Amino acid sequence: MDVIDYEIEEINKIVEQIICNSKIVACLRSLIRINIKQTLSRQITVCIRFPSNYPNEHLLVELKSLTISGKLLDGLTTLAEQKASEIQGKPQTLYVLKFIDNYLRENPLCIAYDEIAAIKALLKQKNDLGTGGGEIKCLQKTSMISLKVNGGNYYYKAKFHVPEEYPTKCVQMTEHKSNFPITLLRFINGQAKEMARKCAEAPLRACDNSKFEVKPSLLPSLKFIIEAVVDFHNEMCPVCGFMCLPNDPSDIEVKDTADKYVERVFCGHIYHLGCLKTYVRTPPFPPNGKTCPAKKAHPRSDHKGSNIALPKKTKKTDVDTCGIRISHDRWGLNVKLAEARWVHQEARKRELEEVKDFLQ
């Protein structure tokens, strides 16, 4: 019995006991094919062929998977063949199978390889452009991803857990820290979590949930966070034209009734609270209510899918102006009430001026 026959016999006897959740598909001199299924996402098929001069030459390995990135499979194939080269002259098959199985177990984030690479590329692009940037770290032992993003003097840090059932279960934010004002921080966190949820959960009101397809949630959520953090510190108030956020984060207004308090409305733009109040309470008062005066539509608008209507004269394809009705979930102001308040305010001013003239 030569080395190849010995290995084939050994694999048939013990491989399914040594490597958990493995299954022999074929075990012949011409081809060994083993399926390894650790989780729903970590599934791989290992194809091994013996070279003519085996074992004095290393095994020929081919890896296939419907759930793991092709680039990662190429790299893992190279590593597996290198491992086989380390023990040339000896039986290599079981050694290589154990290495592949251990690699997948010790690197659970391999199921998000392409997404992590895309996030790294996006952060590098922001760094190169000088508009912001940050870093991402993979914590393989805990299946966690650590993200840090900078925008000017503002930062955002968070950790995300990638579950074993990913992508059928969405990525989960476990902790966060930032020096953004609470209004913007709530929006960033809430929107990132909602984007992740929508990737893995079918909408409750969908007519036919059978058409819903689960999508990876890591890249959409983290990409949103990166772009929001990089952009927010440069956004200007559409009314006064000055930066909404102070250059020094320690100067942020925390009192939610102060004029310099930063408020975000449904169209996505942010305002100084005092500017926003002045704008919505000053004529003219259009029949459908005041619309956002910003020069461009905001890329992170909330109006999609809501009951906020665009003005009749504003086309959805128009990107030169925002044109979405001013609205916010904390307060509202209809046209009649705004006009009545303005009339009362003007009348009050006239009364004070008359009293002042009389006293003079």
Tab-separated table of N, CA and C in Angstrom, residues 6-8 10-19 22 32 34 48 50 54 59 87 90-102:
chain	number	residue	atom	x	y	z
A	6	TYR	N	-2.885	4.778	1.607
A	6	TYR	CA	-2.936	4.872	3.072
A	6	TYR	C	-3.749	6.099	3.503
A	7	GLU	N	-3.511	7.249	2.841
A	7	GLU	CA	-4.235	8.478	3.209
A	7	GLU	C	-5.719	8.365	2.889
A	8	ILE	N	-6.043	7.784	1.754
A	8	ILE	CA	-7.447	7.620	1.383
A	8	ILE	C	-8.174	6.760	2.415
A	10	GLU	N	-7.294	6.319	5.549
A	10	GLU	CA	-7.357	7.062	6.819
A	10	GLU	C	-8.461	8.114	6.788
A	11	ILE	N	-8.589	8.853	5.682
A	11	ILE	CA	-9.606	9.895	5.564
A	11	ILE	C	-10.997	9.284	5.642
A	12	ASN	N	-11.208	8.174	4.963
A	12	ASN	CA	-12.511	7.507	5.007
A	12	ASN	C	-12.881	7.087	6.417
A	13	LYS	N	-11.888	6.737	7.222
A	13	LYS	CA	-12.153	6.236	8.573
A	13	LYS	C	-12.382	7.349	9.591
A	14	ILE	N	-11.553	8.397	9.556
A	14	ILE	CA	-11.543	9.310	10.715
A	14	ILE	C	-11.845	10.778	10.419
A	15	VAL	N	-11.846	11.224	9.148
A	15	VAL	CA	-11.928	12.668	8.917
A	15	VAL	C	-13.230	13.268	9.436
A	16	GLU	N	-14.352	12.576	9.303
A	16	GLU	CA	-15.627	13.120	9.751
A	16	GLU	C	-15.720	13.183	11.271
A	17	GLN	N	-14.904	12.380	11.979
A	17	GLN	CA	-14.867	12.438	13.441
A	17	GLN	C	-13.919	13.536	13.926
A	18	ILE	N	-12.808	13.718	13.209
A	18	ILE	CA	-11.813	14.711	13.622
A	18	ILE	C	-12.265	16.130	13.278
A	19	ILE	N	-12.823	16.311	12.098
A	19	ILE	CA	-13.286	17.636	11.666
A	19	ILE	C	-14.804	17.668	11.782
A	22	SER	N	-18.081	17.924	8.964
A	22	SER	CA	-17.508	17.674	7.643
A	22	SER	C	-18.195	16.457	7.023
A	32	ILE	N	-10.068	14.049	-3.953
A	32	ILE	CA	-10.677	14.032	-2.617
A	32	ILE	C	-11.500	15.299	-2.481
A	34	ILE	N	-14.159	17.233	0.151
A	34	ILE	CA	-14.723	17.282	1.504
A	34	ILE	C	-15.510	18.575	1.679
A	48	ILE	N	-8.966	18.235	-3.279
A	48	ILE	CA	-7.536	17.930	-3.205
A	48	ILE	C	-7.171	16.909	-4.280
A	50	PHE	N	-3.690	14.694	-5.956
A	50	PHE	CA	-2.326	14.265	-5.683
A	50	PHE	C	-1.456	14.477	-6.918
A	54	TYR	N	3.893	12.785	-5.649
A	54	TYR	CA	3.479	12.871	-4.238
A	54	TYR	C	4.065	11.696	-3.458
A	59	LEU	N	0.455	18.906	-2.127
A	59	LEU	CA	-0.887	18.670	-2.662
A	59	LEU	C	-1.351	19.844	-3.518
A	87	ILE	N	5.609	19.963	4.943
A	87	ILE	CA	5.792	18.562	5.354
A	87	ILE	C	5.924	17.652	4.130
A	90	LYS	N	5.913	13.574	3.598
A	90	LYS	CA	5.034	12.950	4.583
A	90	LYS	C	3.578	13.077	4.124
A	91	PRO	N	2.636	12.348	4.737
A	91	PRO	CA	1.202	12.492	4.413
A	91	PRO	C	0.724	13.924	4.711
A	92	GLN	N	0.056	14.526	3.767
A	92	GLN	CA	-0.303	15.952	3.887
A	92	GLN	C	-1.805	16.221	3.964
A	93	THR	N	-2.621	15.280	3.506
A	93	THR	CA	-4.048	15.558	3.317
A	93	THR	C	-4.745	15.954	4.606
A	94	LEU	N	-4.644	15.139	5.623
A	94	LEU	CA	-5.331	15.435	6.878
A	94	LEU	C	-4.787	16.711	7.514
A	95	TYR	N	-3.499	16.922	7.373
A	95	TYR	CA	-2.856	18.128	7.912
A	95	TYR	C	-3.447	19.381	7.266
A	96	VAL	N	-3.640	19.344	5.953
A	96	VAL	CA	-4.194	20.486	5.223
A	96	VAL	C	-5.660	20.699	5.589
A	97	LEU	N	-6.430	19.627	5.695
A	97	LEU	CA	-7.850	19.742	6.053
A	97	LEU	C	-8.012	20.355	7.450
A	98	LYS	N	-7.186	19.947	8.389
A	98	LYS	CA	-7.229	20.518	9.741
A	98	LYS	C	-6.879	21.999	9.717
A	99	PHE	N	-5.883	22.361	8.912
A	99	PHE	CA	-5.474	23.774	8.820
A	99	PHE	C	-6.626	24.633	8.303
A	100	ILE	N	-7.284	24.211	7.239
A	100	ILE	CA	-8.397	24.984	6.658
A	100	ILE	C	-9.533	25.118	7.666
A	101	ASP	N	-9.873	24.018	8.340
A	101	ASP	CA	-10.946	24.051	9.335
A	101	ASP	C	-10.606	25.000	10.480
A	102	ASN	N	-9.370	24.933	10.986
A	102	ASN	CA	-8.951	25.811	12.085
A	102	ASN	C	-8.917	27.275	11.660
